[in-house]
């Protein structure tokens, strides 16, 4: 128990350290280490790890910083996340980072990459265009060239070229990382009272700003601790939260959802950490090819990925069924086009499949949860009281 | 003939008028609440500015006359106070008549007399109260506008009277205030000043009688006045009569502000408030480079050059969050007056973190915060800070704060806003930034407009009649 | 006297041409079932007009339908319809307007019902929302094949060989096979070459038309009139001889105005005095287009360049379709559309316009719906202001959501902006 608490505390400190102290310390220990920041959702951190780098996930400032400069760059109808990211950049919180990667997930993040270029932040800024074509010789080749581009930028900084052995090692470490995270999801599916979603969230997020080995150690402690009987089950429904894959819900919001009578047993908060739903092939002669292959074949569903042929509404319902969830909570950040344009489509499938849902919007620095609490509470009550038959 | 220039700033909450002389010096100011009838609001402000100008010119005249000393200034201020009261009383009487008339027309026969009696008793009580307040030059910090002053006192009066007529009495007020407020009244300056002098006469004789009353504050000036008030008023008479009929020749005028398009001015006499605020602020503080103006409907961050001309500006986006109007909503939500917000927020020891400066959500957020036990002053402090944060981001958009920084607009009079503006400007742009706020900050737009009209083509009006006619267009 | 008359007739000629071209297209569309022509739904930026013609298909542009709905004051109801089924108030109103229009029976701008698509051609260029839009369309038309063309973003400010290769492969393995299957025809290389040749001629002409704003006074307004000028090239006629004819006619008219030293034509007649020359960034508002325009011409403000007229292709740097390399050239065309340029490239292009067309001011119309345009505009503006010392203005509106167009709010800001420009001119003089 004590170890679990210590781990949670440590993770929480890491997750919300707006100065990325741990990552900067790691970098300063050796001269040829590089620090790369990347935005949501997914980035193949393995390649950075293999060239003596650390890829740090940047989720913005949430409710942890007051935004002044950031607001100067954004109109009121644009989501909140990029304001915090700009604030970090202009406040020198990101000094010491060598490069920044902006995965292709929406136009706001895409243009933020251009703003970083104009503000001349880092030694390189790369908008990483993930392919929307999933044929290996078409989209696969393009994805490979995108990764090679990143590697060439890093080589310019520290002179380190990719070597197969080291990338294979990295792949093993990150496979392990995903397996450990998934294991905790599995434990929580059956016994969600052992670890609250807010603690779990911080354990994952805290690990996304430090070297993967360190995160794996933390996760191993958590897995071990969760073998014990902790806490008591309460009369709550089980829900999957969907739509929060980029701008993160504040911890207070997660606590609110659970306090209102829901166990969150799956979600898309830090989706990048478990984007790949299967292991990347280990110990191959073409580990980049293995990463490409994993992306093309084993990516999870997301609002950022073109889904015709494998519609995400159905995949969300399948996930909820697999987790034995009672319902879906659609929680999207205000002004998030991708999440919100998906919502009606996903809800249509939920209705067809008889899966209950509610929806609301938040922003990362929302401070008042009363309305959401009432809404979620009513949802939970309605399922507990009236929908016993549907739970099966 | 001396030429004067008029600037009118028709804002969303208040309408301001400023008259300047040929040296860009303010000689008259007028302000009133903006109401449904914009033209009346503008005209009331304009007349007030002209009356005020007459008093300034009187003081100026006396200053040139060696036979007058400082005590006369006190006397003139007193006259001005009473003068204002007389104008107020005119409306007050009209409101009483209007209320009685509305009661006559709308109230059931069996209640009519009782209600009329209550109205009379309320007004009988209010009138001397207000009179005293004007006499002492003290109307409290709450508000200076007829609607607000009378509204609050009437409400108190109703609350103290019979409960069963509460509804009727409040409805009567709502029905009666608007026509009275929107009615344009022009006074005969000379006549009113004479009345004022007579009233003052009785004030001073009363004071002489109450010499022993220790609660009343006496000072040397007052003592002097009481001793030879008769001489003073007699010797002033000629000056006052001269000023009362003096043609304040408005050679040109310019309108600005949120409602400027509604002013019946030719297009070339309408100027954007952005330009006017910068120009006005620059006139008062010639080193001004960055101007922040928080008005009722808009917040503006303006960069100006050494001539006071605008080089760049930014206004708040579509939502009115962070403007004066927002404070209005908050005041309504907390059921206090707008002018009490700032002082309350200043009592805070720790500001609550407010997330949405959205006017739509503000109410719900405040209620929730009160529910969870946050103190009213701490919530208010947080709200004030949130507004200032929005303003700071606008400033950043327009290129940041450059030395010197001048803060204008009605909201600049709010102490809590001022506190956060000062703190955040220093924190983000350095301690060496000089921050200017002037007592006339709310008049900066009107001042700038007046200055533009001085620089524009002079409309040389040959005689007073034409001049008056021209101006009276406003009243129609 | 007779001169004026001639001019009026000439002025009308290009307008009449355009009107007829669009009317014919819509009538062809309404007869598509009878004629057996296959119908392709696709987007303006990165549109593959040449391929659609090569396969004898007919295009439907949901964006153009949405903007037409906005101009015909129908968008409010359509948007409401989409919001009823769960679309958020926060998201792109083109999408909602289009979805709402389909839910209400898919009646097009001419009042005729639009045919259902035989192919959804998702050329996904410069706007992420396009992808979401097509996912929505795909659900509305289940079973209709979707061909997805992913256009890589010019993130590094250039087109790399890898990007072109990725696109060419998509043409060969995805786009062409699907178009062949739906149309039942093999791609005719010679025909495509001929069409591409037509495209390049029209592109030459339209670029010359937009460059006519170098003249003082400028003979055209590159934003408010510009949106009409780009109609044919963007709405399915690029690659046709009609387009060449239209742009030649228009070009002649414009040159005639230059010769006569005339200013642009506005809805209330010729602009008499050119007082302010502007470069405008961002799409216009469609629901109050005329009112919006009047706020400019009434003050003597004219647009000498606009970025919006480049969403369907940027021809300023010399790009023209190259008949000799069809897939490469189509790829390059897609990657070169305005919203597929990175922010520094956009700033470069605007800078070029401001300097070359001697603008007095730079105005951003920030559109709530369109993050692709809007996110970053404030920084772009600051950058241009600092670097060129050009006065900047900023207003906000929306594409087709009338709830987001506030006349007085925009007028207030524009008037202040114009007065600032005026003041500046006085100082400079």
Short mmCIF file of C-alpha atoms in Angstrom, two decimals, chain B residues 21-277:
data_model
loop_
_atom_site.label_atom_id
_atom_site.label_comp_id
_atom_site.label_asym_id
_atom_site.label_seq_id
_atom_site.Cartn_x
_atom_site.Cartn_y
_atom_site.Cartn_z
CA UNK B 21 -11.17 75.45 -25.37
CA UNK B 22 -8.71 76.35 -28.08
CA UNK B 23 -5.86 75.07 -25.98
CA UNK B 24 -7.33 71.57 -25.69
CA UNK B 25 -8.14 72.25 -22.02
CA UNK B 26 -11.26 70.65 -20.64
CA UNK B 27 -13.68 73.30 -19.50
CA UNK B 28 -16.83 71.23 -19.25
CA UNK B 29 -17.74 67.62 -18.53
CA UNK B 30 -21.09 65.91 -18.56
CA UNK B 31 -22.01 62.32 -17.97
CA UNK B 32 -25.22 60.33 -17.77
CA UNK B 33 -26.37 56.78 -18.07
CA UNK B 34 -27.03 55.63 -21.61
CA UNK B 35 -30.66 54.77 -22.02
CA UNK B 36 -33.06 53.49 -24.63
CA UNK B 37 -33.11 56.90 -26.24
CA UNK B 38 -29.48 57.49 -27.19
CA UNK B 39 -30.09 61.00 -28.37
CA UNK B 40 -31.52 62.08 -25.05
CA UNK B 41 -28.56 60.55 -23.26
CA UNK B 42 -26.15 62.41 -25.53
CA UNK B 43 -28.05 65.64 -25.13
CA UNK B 44 -28.22 65.41 -21.34
CA UNK B 45 -24.49 64.84 -21.23
CA UNK B 46 -23.98 67.72 -23.60
CA UNK B 47 -26.13 70.16 -21.56
CA UNK B 48 -24.41 69.07 -18.37
CA UNK B 49 -21.08 69.78 -19.99
CA UNK B 50 -22.24 73.23 -21.03
CA UNK B 51 -23.47 74.06 -17.51
CA UNK B 52 -20.24 72.73 -16.15
CA UNK B 53 -18.34 74.86 -18.64
CA UNK B 54 -20.15 77.95 -17.45
CA UNK B 55 -19.04 77.27 -13.94
CA UNK B 56 -15.46 76.70 -15.07
CA UNK B 57 -15.50 79.92 -17.00
CA UNK B 58 -16.89 81.68 -13.96
CA UNK B 59 -14.03 80.38 -11.84
CA UNK B 60 -11.59 81.41 -14.52
CA UNK B 61 -13.07 84.87 -14.60
CA UNK B 62 -12.88 85.21 -10.86
CA UNK B 63 -9.32 84.04 -10.82
CA UNK B 64 -8.48 86.97 -13.08
CA UNK B 65 -10.24 89.38 -10.76
CA UNK B 66 -7.96 90.37 -7.90
CA UNK B 67 -10.78 91.37 -5.62
CA UNK B 68 -11.84 87.77 -5.14
CA UNK B 69 -10.20 85.25 -2.90
CA UNK B 70 -10.28 81.51 -2.36
CA UNK B 71 -13.44 81.43 -0.31
CA UNK B 72 -15.38 82.33 -3.39
CA UNK B 73 -14.39 79.10 -5.00
CA UNK B 74 -16.03 77.26 -2.19
CA UNK B 75 -19.11 79.31 -2.67
CA UNK B 76 -19.20 78.56 -6.35
CA UNK B 77 -18.78 74.85 -5.78
CA UNK B 78 -21.69 75.07 -3.42
CA UNK B 79 -23.75 76.81 -6.02
CA UNK B 80 -22.85 74.13 -8.51
CA UNK B 81 -23.98 71.42 -6.11
CA UNK B 82 -27.29 73.09 -5.49
CA UNK B 83 -27.61 73.76 -9.17
CA UNK B 84 -27.32 70.05 -9.80
CA UNK B 85 -29.83 69.35 -7.11
CA UNK B 86 -32.31 71.67 -8.75
CA UNK B 87 -32.00 69.79 -11.99
CA UNK B 88 -32.41 66.58 -10.09
CA UNK B 89 -35.44 67.94 -8.31
CA UNK B 90 -37.03 68.88 -11.58
CA UNK B 91 -36.92 65.25 -12.65
CA UNK B 92 -37.93 64.11 -9.21
CA UNK B 93 -41.07 66.22 -9.35
CA UNK B 94 -41.83 64.93 -12.80
CA UNK B 95 -41.38 61.38 -11.63
CA UNK B 96 -43.76 61.96 -8.73
CA UNK B 97 -46.40 63.34 -11.09
CA UNK B 98 -45.82 60.50 -13.54
CA UNK B 99 -46.16 57.89 -10.78
CA UNK B 100 -49.38 59.41 -9.52
CA UNK B 101 -50.72 59.63 -13.03
CA UNK B 102 -49.79 56.02 -13.81
CA UNK B 103 -51.36 54.92 -10.55
CA UNK B 104 -54.48 56.84 -11.50
CA UNK B 105 -54.67 55.03 -14.82
CA UNK B 106 -53.70 51.50 -13.84
CA UNK B 107 -54.52 50.79 -10.20
CA UNK B 108 -57.87 49.41 -9.06
CA UNK B 109 -60.14 51.97 -7.46
CA UNK B 110 -60.10 50.39 -4.01
CA UNK B 111 -56.29 50.54 -3.75
CA UNK B 112 -55.72 53.76 -5.62
CA UNK B 113 -55.77 56.24 -2.78
CA UNK B 114 -53.66 54.09 -0.49
CA UNK B 115 -51.01 53.68 -3.13
CA UNK B 116 -50.98 57.33 -4.05
CA UNK B 117 -50.54 58.11 -0.39
CA UNK B 118 -47.54 55.81 -0.15
CA UNK B 119 -45.96 57.40 -3.22
CA UNK B 120 -46.33 60.84 -1.74
CA UNK B 121 -44.94 59.77 1.56
CA UNK B 122 -41.93 58.14 -0.10
CA UNK B 123 -41.21 61.25 -2.13
CA UNK B 124 -41.73 63.54 0.84
CA UNK B 125 -39.06 61.56 2.62
CA UNK B 126 -36.65 61.22 -0.31
CA UNK B 127 -36.57 64.83 -1.37
CA UNK B 128 -34.98 66.39 1.72
CA UNK B 129 -32.58 63.45 1.98
CA UNK B 130 -31.30 64.02 -1.50
CA UNK B 131 -31.25 67.73 -1.01
CA UNK B 132 -29.05 67.32 2.03
CA UNK B 133 -26.79 64.95 0.20
CA UNK B 134 -26.28 67.47 -2.60
CA UNK B 135 -25.74 70.27 -0.13
CA UNK B 136 -22.98 68.38 1.54
CA UNK B 137 -21.56 67.41 -1.81
CA UNK B 138 -21.94 63.78 -0.75
CA UNK B 139 -24.06 61.30 -2.61
CA UNK B 140 -22.10 58.27 -1.53
CA UNK B 141 -19.92 56.26 -3.82
CA UNK B 142 -22.75 54.36 -5.37
CA UNK B 143 -23.91 56.19 -8.41
CA UNK B 144 -24.45 59.63 -9.72
CA UNK B 145 -27.29 58.99 -12.11
CA UNK B 146 -30.90 59.89 -11.57
CA UNK B 147 -32.25 56.44 -12.30
CA UNK B 148 -29.87 54.75 -9.88
CA UNK B 149 -30.16 57.26 -7.06
CA UNK B 150 -33.88 57.46 -7.16
CA UNK B 151 -34.36 53.76 -7.89
CA UNK B 152 -32.53 52.68 -4.79
CA UNK B 153 -34.24 55.12 -2.46
CA UNK B 154 -37.67 54.40 -3.89
CA UNK B 155 -37.05 50.71 -3.44
CA UNK B 156 -36.09 51.28 0.20
CA UNK B 157 -39.21 53.35 0.68
CA UNK B 158 -41.40 50.63 -0.82
CA UNK B 159 -39.74 48.01 1.35
CA UNK B 160 -40.62 50.00 4.45
CA UNK B 161 -44.25 50.52 3.47
CA UNK B 162 -47.17 48.09 3.41
CA UNK B 163 -46.20 44.71 1.95
CA UNK B 164 -49.48 44.15 0.15
CA UNK B 165 -48.74 46.89 -2.39
CA UNK B 166 -45.16 45.87 -3.06
CA UNK B 167 -45.81 44.45 -6.54
CA UNK B 168 -47.95 47.36 -7.66
CA UNK B 169 -45.49 49.95 -6.42
CA UNK B 170 -42.55 48.32 -8.19
CA UNK B 171 -44.47 47.97 -11.44
CA UNK B 172 -45.51 51.60 -11.23
CA UNK B 173 -41.90 52.63 -10.91
CA UNK B 174 -40.78 50.58 -13.88
CA UNK B 175 -43.55 52.07 -16.00
CA UNK B 176 -42.86 55.62 -14.93
CA UNK B 177 -39.09 55.94 -14.83
CA UNK B 178 -38.45 55.44 -18.53
CA UNK B 179 -40.60 58.28 -19.90
CA UNK B 180 -39.23 60.63 -17.25
CA UNK B 181 -35.68 59.61 -17.94
CA UNK B 182 -36.11 59.90 -21.67
CA UNK B 183 -37.67 63.32 -21.53
CA UNK B 184 -35.35 66.12 -22.49
CA UNK B 185 -35.46 69.12 -20.18
CA UNK B 186 -33.61 72.31 -20.90
CA UNK B 187 -33.08 74.76 -18.06
CA UNK B 188 -32.60 78.45 -17.95
CA UNK B 189 -29.13 78.67 -16.52
CA UNK B 190 -29.47 82.13 -15.06
CA UNK B 191 -32.76 81.42 -13.41
CA UNK B 192 -31.49 78.17 -11.93
CA UNK B 193 -28.34 79.77 -10.59
CA UNK B 194 -30.39 82.43 -8.89
CA UNK B 195 -32.56 79.81 -7.31
CA UNK B 196 -29.46 78.02 -6.17
CA UNK B 197 -28.11 81.16 -4.59
CA UNK B 198 -31.35 81.66 -2.69
CA UNK B 199 -31.28 78.14 -1.37
CA UNK B 200 -27.68 78.54 -0.34
CA UNK B 201 -28.66 81.64 1.50
CA UNK B 202 -31.00 79.68 3.66
CA UNK B 203 -28.41 76.94 4.11
CA UNK B 204 -25.91 79.37 5.53
CA UNK B 205 -28.36 81.11 7.76
CA UNK B 206 -29.36 77.73 9.15
CA UNK B 207 -25.72 76.90 9.71
CA UNK B 208 -25.21 80.12 11.66
CA UNK B 209 -28.05 79.06 13.89
CA UNK B 210 -26.50 75.66 14.50
CA UNK B 211 -23.09 76.96 15.43
CA UNK B 212 -23.05 74.76 18.50
CA UNK B 213 -23.71 71.55 16.62
CA UNK B 214 -20.30 69.90 16.93
CA UNK B 215 -21.13 67.15 14.48
CA UNK B 216 -21.02 69.61 11.63
CA UNK B 217 -17.59 70.22 10.31
CA UNK B 218 -16.52 73.83 10.16
CA UNK B 219 -13.51 75.15 8.47
CA UNK B 220 -11.99 78.50 8.01
CA UNK B 221 -13.43 78.99 4.55
CA UNK B 222 -16.89 78.21 5.70
CA UNK B 223 -16.57 80.53 8.63
CA UNK B 224 -15.56 83.27 6.32
CA UNK B 225 -18.40 82.51 4.00
CA UNK B 226 -20.92 82.60 6.74
CA UNK B 227 -19.65 85.90 7.90
CA UNK B 228 -19.84 87.76 4.64
CA UNK B 229 -21.93 85.59 2.35
CA UNK B 230 -24.21 88.46 1.50
CA UNK B 231 -21.31 90.56 0.27
CA UNK B 232 -19.93 87.70 -1.74
CA UNK B 233 -23.14 86.81 -3.47
CA UNK B 234 -23.76 90.42 -4.31
CA UNK B 235 -20.31 90.99 -5.71
CA UNK B 236 -20.51 87.77 -7.68
CA UNK B 237 -23.83 88.62 -9.13
CA UNK B 238 -22.48 90.56 -12.08
CA UNK B 239 -19.99 87.84 -12.99
CA UNK B 240 -22.61 85.17 -12.72
CA UNK B 241 -25.04 87.07 -14.86
CA UNK B 242 -22.37 87.56 -17.45
CA UNK B 243 -21.48 83.89 -17.56
CA UNK B 244 -25.10 82.76 -17.49
CA UNK B 245 -25.87 84.31 -20.84
CA UNK B 246 -22.43 83.93 -22.36
CA UNK B 247 -22.53 82.23 -25.71
CA UNK B 248 -20.51 79.05 -25.38
CA UNK B 249 -19.72 78.96 -29.02
CA UNK B 250 -19.34 75.36 -30.08
CA UNK B 251 -17.38 75.70 -33.27
CA UNK B 252 -17.34 72.02 -34.05
CA UNK B 253 -18.25 68.69 -32.56
CA UNK B 254 -17.38 65.04 -32.95
CA UNK B 255 -19.16 61.94 -31.79
CA UNK B 256 -17.59 58.67 -30.80
CA UNK B 257 -18.28 55.57 -28.74
CA UNK B 258 -20.16 52.35 -29.13
CA UNK B 259 -23.37 54.08 -30.15
CA UNK B 260 -21.73 56.73 -32.32
CA UNK B 261 -23.48 55.58 -35.45
CA UNK B 262 -26.78 56.54 -33.80
CA UNK B 263 -25.73 60.14 -33.27
CA UNK B 264 -27.34 62.52 -35.74
CA UNK B 265 -23.94 63.79 -36.83
CA UNK B 266 -22.59 64.00 -40.35
CA UNK B 267 -20.27 61.13 -41.17
CA UNK B 268 -17.12 63.22 -41.05
CA UNK B 269 -17.97 64.17 -37.47
CA UNK B 270 -18.04 60.57 -36.29
CA UNK B 271 -14.77 59.10 -35.13
CA UNK B 272 -13.88 55.66 -33.91
CA UNK B 273 -13.45 55.48 -30.15
CA UNK B 274 -10.13 53.77 -30.71
CA UNK B 275 -8.71 56.93 -32.21
CA UNK B 276 -10.43 59.14 -29.65
CA UNK B 277 -9.26 57.24 -26.61
#
